[in-house]
XYZ file of C-alpha atoms in Angstrom:
427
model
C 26.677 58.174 132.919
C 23.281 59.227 131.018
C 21.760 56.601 133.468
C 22.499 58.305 136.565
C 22.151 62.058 135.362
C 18.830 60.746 134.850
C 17.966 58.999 137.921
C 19.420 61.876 139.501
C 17.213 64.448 137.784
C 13.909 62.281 138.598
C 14.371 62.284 142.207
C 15.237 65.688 142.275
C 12.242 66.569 140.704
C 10.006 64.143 142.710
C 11.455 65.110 146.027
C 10.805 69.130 145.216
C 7.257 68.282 144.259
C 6.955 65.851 147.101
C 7.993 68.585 149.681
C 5.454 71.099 147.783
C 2.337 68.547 147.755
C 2.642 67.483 151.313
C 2.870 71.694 152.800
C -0.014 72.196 150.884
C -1.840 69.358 151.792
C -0.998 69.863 155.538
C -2.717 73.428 155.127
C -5.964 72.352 153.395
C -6.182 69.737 156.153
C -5.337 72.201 158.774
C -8.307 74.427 157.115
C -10.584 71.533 158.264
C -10.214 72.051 161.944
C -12.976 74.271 163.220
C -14.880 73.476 159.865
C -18.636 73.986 160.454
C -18.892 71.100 157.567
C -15.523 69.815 157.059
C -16.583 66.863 155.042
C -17.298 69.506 152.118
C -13.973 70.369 152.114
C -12.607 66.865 151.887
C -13.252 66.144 147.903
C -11.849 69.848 147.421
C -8.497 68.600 148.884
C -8.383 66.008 146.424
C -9.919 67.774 143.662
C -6.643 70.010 143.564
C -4.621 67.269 143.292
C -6.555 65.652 139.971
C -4.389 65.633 136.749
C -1.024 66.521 138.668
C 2.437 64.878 136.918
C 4.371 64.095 140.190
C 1.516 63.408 143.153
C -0.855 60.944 143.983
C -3.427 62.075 147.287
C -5.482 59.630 148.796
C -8.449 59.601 151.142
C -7.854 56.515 153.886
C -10.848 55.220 155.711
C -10.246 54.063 159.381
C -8.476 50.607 158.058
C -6.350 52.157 156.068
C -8.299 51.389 152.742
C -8.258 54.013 150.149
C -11.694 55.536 149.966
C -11.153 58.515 146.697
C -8.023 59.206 145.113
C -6.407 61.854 142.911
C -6.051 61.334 139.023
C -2.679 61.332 137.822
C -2.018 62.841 133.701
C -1.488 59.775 131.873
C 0.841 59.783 128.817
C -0.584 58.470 125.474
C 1.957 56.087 124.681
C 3.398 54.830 127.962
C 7.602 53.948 127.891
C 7.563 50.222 128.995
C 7.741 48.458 132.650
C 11.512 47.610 132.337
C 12.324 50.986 131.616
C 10.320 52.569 134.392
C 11.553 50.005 137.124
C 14.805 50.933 135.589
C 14.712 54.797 136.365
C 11.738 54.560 139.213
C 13.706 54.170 142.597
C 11.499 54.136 145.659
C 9.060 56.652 145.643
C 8.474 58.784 148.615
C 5.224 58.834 150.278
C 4.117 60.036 154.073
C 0.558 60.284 155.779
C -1.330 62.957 156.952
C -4.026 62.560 159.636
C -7.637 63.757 159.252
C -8.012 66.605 162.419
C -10.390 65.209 165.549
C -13.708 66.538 163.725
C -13.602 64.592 160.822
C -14.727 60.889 161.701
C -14.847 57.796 159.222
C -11.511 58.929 158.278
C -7.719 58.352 159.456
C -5.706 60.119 157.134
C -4.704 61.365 153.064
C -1.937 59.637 151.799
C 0.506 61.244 149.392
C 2.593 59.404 147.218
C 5.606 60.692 144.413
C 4.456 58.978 141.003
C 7.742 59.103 139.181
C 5.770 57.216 135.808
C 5.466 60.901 134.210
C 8.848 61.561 134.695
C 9.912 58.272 133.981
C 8.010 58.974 130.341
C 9.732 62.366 129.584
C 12.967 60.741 129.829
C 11.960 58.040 127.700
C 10.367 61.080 125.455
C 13.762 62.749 124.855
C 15.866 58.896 124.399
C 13.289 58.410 121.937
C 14.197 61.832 120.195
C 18.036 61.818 121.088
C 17.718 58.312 118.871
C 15.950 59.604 116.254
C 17.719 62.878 116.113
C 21.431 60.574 116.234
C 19.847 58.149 113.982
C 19.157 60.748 111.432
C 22.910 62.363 112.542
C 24.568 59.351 111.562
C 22.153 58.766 108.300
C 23.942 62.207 106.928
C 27.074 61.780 107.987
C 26.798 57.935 106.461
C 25.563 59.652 103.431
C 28.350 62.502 103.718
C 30.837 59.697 104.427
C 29.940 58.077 100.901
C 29.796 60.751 98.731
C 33.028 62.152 99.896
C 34.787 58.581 99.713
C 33.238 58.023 96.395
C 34.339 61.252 94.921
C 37.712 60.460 96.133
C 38.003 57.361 95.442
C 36.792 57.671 91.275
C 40.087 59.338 90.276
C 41.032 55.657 91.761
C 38.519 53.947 89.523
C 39.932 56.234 86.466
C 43.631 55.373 87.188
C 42.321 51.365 87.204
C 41.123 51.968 83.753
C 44.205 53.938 82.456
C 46.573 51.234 84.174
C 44.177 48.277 82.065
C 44.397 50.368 78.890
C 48.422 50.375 79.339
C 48.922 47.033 79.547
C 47.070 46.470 76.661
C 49.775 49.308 75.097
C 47.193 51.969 74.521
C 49.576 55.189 76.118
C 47.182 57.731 74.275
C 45.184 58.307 77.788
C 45.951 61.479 80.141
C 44.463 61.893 83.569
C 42.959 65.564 85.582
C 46.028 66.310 87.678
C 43.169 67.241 90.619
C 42.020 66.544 94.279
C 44.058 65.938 97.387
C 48.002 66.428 97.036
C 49.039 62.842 97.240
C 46.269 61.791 94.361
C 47.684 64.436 92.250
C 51.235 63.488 92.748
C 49.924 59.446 91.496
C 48.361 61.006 88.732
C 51.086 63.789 87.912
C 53.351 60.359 88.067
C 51.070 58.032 85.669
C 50.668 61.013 83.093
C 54.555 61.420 83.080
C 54.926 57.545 82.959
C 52.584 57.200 80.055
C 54.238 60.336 78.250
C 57.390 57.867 78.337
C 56.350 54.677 77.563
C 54.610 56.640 74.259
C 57.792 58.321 72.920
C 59.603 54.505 73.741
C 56.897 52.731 71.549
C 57.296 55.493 68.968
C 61.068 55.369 68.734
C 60.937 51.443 69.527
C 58.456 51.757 66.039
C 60.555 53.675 64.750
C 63.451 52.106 65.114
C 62.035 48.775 63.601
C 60.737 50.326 60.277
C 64.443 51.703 60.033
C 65.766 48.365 61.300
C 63.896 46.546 58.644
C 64.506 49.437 55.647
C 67.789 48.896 56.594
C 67.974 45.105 56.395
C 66.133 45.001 53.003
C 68.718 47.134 51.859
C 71.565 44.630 52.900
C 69.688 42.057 51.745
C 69.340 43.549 48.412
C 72.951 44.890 48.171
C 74.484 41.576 49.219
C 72.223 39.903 46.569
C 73.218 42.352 44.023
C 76.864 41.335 44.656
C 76.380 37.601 44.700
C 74.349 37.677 41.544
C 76.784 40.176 40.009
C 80.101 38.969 40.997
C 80.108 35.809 42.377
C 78.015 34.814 39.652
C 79.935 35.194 37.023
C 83.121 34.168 38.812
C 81.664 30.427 39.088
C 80.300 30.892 35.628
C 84.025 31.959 34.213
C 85.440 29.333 36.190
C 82.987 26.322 35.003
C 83.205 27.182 31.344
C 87.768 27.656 31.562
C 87.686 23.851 33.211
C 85.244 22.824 30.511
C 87.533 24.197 27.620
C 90.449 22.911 29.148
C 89.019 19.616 28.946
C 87.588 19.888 25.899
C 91.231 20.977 24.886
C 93.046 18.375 26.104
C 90.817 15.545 24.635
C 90.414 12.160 25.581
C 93.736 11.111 25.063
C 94.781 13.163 28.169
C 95.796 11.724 31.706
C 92.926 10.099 33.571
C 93.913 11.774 36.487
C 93.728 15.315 35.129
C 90.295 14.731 33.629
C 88.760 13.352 36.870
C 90.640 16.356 38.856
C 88.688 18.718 36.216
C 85.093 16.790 36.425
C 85.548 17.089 39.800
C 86.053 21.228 39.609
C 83.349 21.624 36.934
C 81.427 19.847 39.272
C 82.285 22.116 42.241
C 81.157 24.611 40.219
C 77.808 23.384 39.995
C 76.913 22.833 43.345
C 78.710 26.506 44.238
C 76.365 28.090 41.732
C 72.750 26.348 43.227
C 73.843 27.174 46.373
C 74.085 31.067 45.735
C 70.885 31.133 44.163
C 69.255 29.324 47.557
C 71.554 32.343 48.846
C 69.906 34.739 46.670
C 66.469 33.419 47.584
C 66.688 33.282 51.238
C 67.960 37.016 50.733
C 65.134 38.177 48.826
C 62.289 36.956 50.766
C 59.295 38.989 51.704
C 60.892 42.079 48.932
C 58.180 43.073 46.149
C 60.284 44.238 44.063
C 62.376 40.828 43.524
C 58.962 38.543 44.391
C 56.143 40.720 43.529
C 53.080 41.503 45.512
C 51.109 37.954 45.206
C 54.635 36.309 46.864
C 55.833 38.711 49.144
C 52.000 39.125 51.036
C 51.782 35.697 50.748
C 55.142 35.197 52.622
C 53.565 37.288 55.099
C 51.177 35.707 55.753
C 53.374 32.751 56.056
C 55.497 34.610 58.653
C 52.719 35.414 61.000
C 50.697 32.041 60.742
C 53.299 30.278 61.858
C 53.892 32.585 64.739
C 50.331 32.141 65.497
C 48.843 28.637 64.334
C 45.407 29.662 65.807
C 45.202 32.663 63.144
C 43.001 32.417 60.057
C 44.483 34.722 56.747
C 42.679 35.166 53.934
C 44.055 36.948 51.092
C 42.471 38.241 47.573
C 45.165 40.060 45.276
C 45.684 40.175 41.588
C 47.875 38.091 39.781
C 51.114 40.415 38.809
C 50.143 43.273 41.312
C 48.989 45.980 40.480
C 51.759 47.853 39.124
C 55.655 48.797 40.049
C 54.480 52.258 41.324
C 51.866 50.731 43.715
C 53.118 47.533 44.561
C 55.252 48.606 47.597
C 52.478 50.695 48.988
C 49.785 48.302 48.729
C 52.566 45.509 50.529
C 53.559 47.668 53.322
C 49.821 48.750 53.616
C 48.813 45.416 53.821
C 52.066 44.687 56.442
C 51.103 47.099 59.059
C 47.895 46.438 59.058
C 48.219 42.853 60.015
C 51.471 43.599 62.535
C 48.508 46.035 63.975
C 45.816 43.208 63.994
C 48.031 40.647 65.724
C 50.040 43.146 68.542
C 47.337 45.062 69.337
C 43.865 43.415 68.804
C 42.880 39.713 70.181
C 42.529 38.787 66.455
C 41.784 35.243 65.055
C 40.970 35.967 61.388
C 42.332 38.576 59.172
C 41.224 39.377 55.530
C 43.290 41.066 52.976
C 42.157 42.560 49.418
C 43.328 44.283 46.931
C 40.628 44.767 43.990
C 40.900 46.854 40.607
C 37.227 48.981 40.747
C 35.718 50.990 37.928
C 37.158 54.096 39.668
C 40.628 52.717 40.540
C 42.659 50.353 42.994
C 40.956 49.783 46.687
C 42.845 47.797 49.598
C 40.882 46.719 52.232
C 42.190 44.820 55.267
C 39.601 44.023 58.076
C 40.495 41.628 61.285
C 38.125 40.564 64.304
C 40.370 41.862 66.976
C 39.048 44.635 69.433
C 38.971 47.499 67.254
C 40.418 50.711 67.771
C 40.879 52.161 71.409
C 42.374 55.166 70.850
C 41.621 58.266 68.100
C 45.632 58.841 68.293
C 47.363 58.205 65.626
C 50.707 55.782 65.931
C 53.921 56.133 63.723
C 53.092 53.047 62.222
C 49.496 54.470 60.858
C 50.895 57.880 60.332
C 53.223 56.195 57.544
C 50.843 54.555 56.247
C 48.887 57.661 55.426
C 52.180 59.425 54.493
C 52.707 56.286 51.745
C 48.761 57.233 50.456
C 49.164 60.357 50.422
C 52.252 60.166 48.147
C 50.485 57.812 45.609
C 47.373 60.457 45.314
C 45.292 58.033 47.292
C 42.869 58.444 50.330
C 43.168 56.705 53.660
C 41.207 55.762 56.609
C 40.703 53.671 59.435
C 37.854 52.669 61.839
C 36.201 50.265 63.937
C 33.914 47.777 62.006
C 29.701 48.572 61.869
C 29.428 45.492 64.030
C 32.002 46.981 66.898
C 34.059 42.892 66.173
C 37.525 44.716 64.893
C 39.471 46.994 62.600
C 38.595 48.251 58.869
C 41.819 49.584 57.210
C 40.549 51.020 53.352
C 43.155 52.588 50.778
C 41.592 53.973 47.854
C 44.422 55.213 44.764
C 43.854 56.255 41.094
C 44.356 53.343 38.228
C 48.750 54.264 37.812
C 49.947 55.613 34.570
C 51.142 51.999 33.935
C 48.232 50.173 34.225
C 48.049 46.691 32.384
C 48.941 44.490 35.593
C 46.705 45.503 37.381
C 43.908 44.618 34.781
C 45.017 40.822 35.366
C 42.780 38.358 36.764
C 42.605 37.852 40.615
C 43.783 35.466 42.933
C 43.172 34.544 45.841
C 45.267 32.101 48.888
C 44.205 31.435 52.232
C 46.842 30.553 54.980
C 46.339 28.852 57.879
């Protein structure tokens, strides 16, 4: 279509100068008849022609030969040859003859020269490309920026969903920008707000769950130990006095029957206390600190045989009024380390300083990723705070994991914790 508007608009302009050139020709060679010196007048016909856009006059000789010829404007940076037999066409032309009293020549010839027009076309392409080129540069540019800005809150909900799944639910995104990417985020926010208060009560729930088991464990043991206990005791020691009693004069039969009870009786009682061990495992207060970390450790090395724990704790604890704190301290901490943080080594202390007791547990996992504080770590502050101590937690210098540090005064009862140290690596 922009092809044949243009065409179009060339010959329309050639033909109008066309008709133009050859009346005005016709009258300067009509002003030669009757000439007293016509020949004079000859280079001023052409002369008026010289530097004209659309018009080409030549002087013909009798054979037709051009003898002088107009100059035609030519542009400084020509279009090239396919373009202008592209848009050309046939130029017109005609002839006018030279009157009777100018001899030596036939005729001018006038000719359309569509080359200038030709160029102004190819003048304003030129510019219509650069002008759309630079069009579509902005809008390309425009384009970008706009997809970029909103697309990010994209980018940003890729980073929240990768900090989920590794159960960080501390993160909140701007509820802004179109409707639908507001509704997504309005969505994650309220999905995150969930999942949180689930991990909290689903924390929750376990240090109760656990609390509550220790205490079954402990109540049950109490009642082996304290009833069932003496039961088999009271029952050994009546078949061994009625044995006794009866002498060896007695029945075979009835002293076999009562070697066989008394040793019933035996076997009953070793198997409580493996009942009374298995009950009290991992408990402080029935193993101490040394034994119950050390089962720990035991419990989460062989959950995770790639796991290195080292542990450094003082032999006896470091007091009744401590010792709990310091375990469940030293608990979280590593439950922390191995749910949360790609940890391979873990390592526990618990040292008496000059200015009183200082547990330090630091892992190689990926640190902290969140300044919120969990139930888990919010007990274990709670637990600090009770025993006069200071607490805090942070990533390590070298940015390779966690540093948990608990610092507490030396307890009023005090001579445990003055025992030498020991330490146990499990693996």
């Amino acid at each position: 279509m922009s092809y044949w508007r243009a065409a179009a608009k060339i010959e329309t302009e050639l033909h109008s100068a066309f008709v133009v050139g050859k009346q005005v020709l016709e009258d300067g060679v009509n002003g030669l008849k009757g000439s007293p010196n016509p020949y004079q007048k000859l280079s001023g016909i052409i002369e008026q022609f010289n530097n004209g856009r659309h018009l080409r006059v030549s002087l013909l000789d009798m054979d037709g030969s051009r003898v002088v010829q107009s100059h035609l404007e030519t542009p400084d940076d020509p279009a090239p040859a396919w373009f202008y037999g592209l848009l050309g066409g046939s130029p017109e032309s005609a002839r006018v003859p030279t009157p009777p009293n100018v001899r030596g020549y036939s005729a001018f010839l006038i000719e359309a020269e569509p080359r200038n027009e030709v160029q102004e076309v190819w003048e304003d392409l030129g510019n219509s490309l650069l002008l759309a080129g630079i069009l579509a540069g902005l809008v390309s540019a425009l384009i970008y920026w706009t997809v970029e800005r909103e697309l990010k809150p994209l980018d940003q909900l890729r980073h929240a969903i990768a900090r989920v799944a590794q159960h960080d639910f501390s993160l909140r995104l701007v509820e802004s920008g179109p409707r639908d990417l507001r509704a997504v985020t309005s969505g994650f926010n309220h999905m995150v707000g969930q999942l949180e208060e689930a991990e909290a009560s689903k924390t929750l729930l376990e240090e109760q769950l656990s609390t509550v088991q220790d205490e079954e464990r402990a109540e049950l043991a109490r009642d082996l130990h304290d009833e069932i206990g003496p039961l088999l005791f009271s029952v050994g020691l009546d078949a061994a006095s009625v044995q006794k009693a009866l002498g060896d004069g007695a029945n075979r039969d009835v002293l076999e029957r009562l070697d066989s009870i008394r040793e019933a009786v035996g076997l009953s009682q070793k198997r409580v206390l493996q009942i009374l061990g298995r009950l009290r495992t991992g408990t402080v207060e029935d193993l101490g600190l040394e034994a119950a970390v050390q089962r720990l450790v035991e419990f989460w090395t062989s959950r995770h045989p790639g796991l290195n724990v080292h542990t450094t704790i003082p032999e006896g604890g470091v007091g009744a009024e401590l010792d709990s704190v310091v375990y469940r301290i030293i608990q979280e901490s590593m439950s922390n380390a191995v749910r949360h943080g790609n940890t391979s080594a873990i390592d526990a202390t618990v040292a008496v300083e000059d200015g009183g007791i200082r547990v330090c547990v630091v892992d190689d996992g990926g640190g902290l990723k969140s300044n919120r504080s969990g139930h888990g770590l919010t007990g274990m502050r709670e637990r600090v705070a009770s025993r006069n101590g200071t607490f805090s937690i942070r990533n390590r210098p070298d940015g390779s994991g966690t540093l948990v540090e608990a610092k507490f005064p030396y307890p009023a009862t005090k001579s445990s914790a003055s025992e030498p140290l020991r330490t146990g690596t499990g693996i």
